[in-house]
Amino acid sequence: MKEKVLITGGAGFIGSHLCDILISKNLWGWQTGKRYVY
């Protein structure tokens, strides 16, 4: 049971960070005229 909690917690943690990263990258792209593409 602990392993399942760790896996789901880690996936949720990583997922939320990926969303934040994508949003920040999109914002940076719009602000800089999409010169910086990662």
Tab-separated table of C-alpha atoms in Angstrom:
chain	number	residue	atom	x	y	z
A	1	MET	CA	0.000	0.000	0.000
A	2	LYS	CA	2.832	2.420	0.810
A	3	GLU	CA	4.381	1.852	-2.621
A	4	LYS	CA	1.106	2.730	-4.328
A	5	VAL	CA	0.827	5.944	-2.330
A	6	LEU	CA	4.414	6.895	-3.189
A	7	ILE	CA	3.900	6.166	-6.893
A	8	THR	CA	0.632	8.096	-7.166
A	9	GLY	CA	2.011	10.931	-5.048
A	10	GLY	CA	5.157	11.114	-7.167
A	11	ALA	CA	3.154	11.025	-10.400
A	12	GLY	CA	0.886	13.817	-9.170
A	13	PHE	CA	3.895	15.838	-8.037
A	14	ILE	CA	5.682	15.402	-11.370
A	15	GLY	CA	2.482	16.029	-13.326
A	16	SER	CA	1.797	19.310	-11.568
A	17	HIS	CA	5.397	20.410	-12.135
A	18	LEU	CA	5.189	19.487	-15.826
A	19	CYS	CA	2.064	21.636	-16.144
A	20	ASP	CA	3.844	24.545	-14.437
A	21	ILE	CA	6.885	24.104	-16.691
A	22	LEU	CA	4.757	23.990	-19.846
A	23	ILE	CA	2.814	27.074	-18.780
A	24	SER	CA	5.986	29.002	-17.927
A	25	LYS	CA	7.583	27.950	-21.228
A	26	ASN	CA	4.489	29.050	-23.152
A	27	LEU	CA	4.472	32.391	-21.325
A	28	TRP	CA	8.183	32.882	-22.040
A	29	GLY	CA	7.600	31.978	-25.687
A	30	TRP	CA	4.835	34.567	-26.033
A	31	GLN	CA	6.813	37.250	-24.178
A	32	THR	CA	9.983	36.791	-26.228
A	33	GLY	CA	8.248	36.430	-29.583
A	34	LYS	CA	8.936	32.679	-29.542
A	35	ARG	CA	12.671	33.156	-30.008
A	36	TYR	CA	13.427	30.681	-27.230
A	37	VAL	CA	12.006	27.266	-28.071
A	38	TYR	CA	12.891	24.489	-25.659
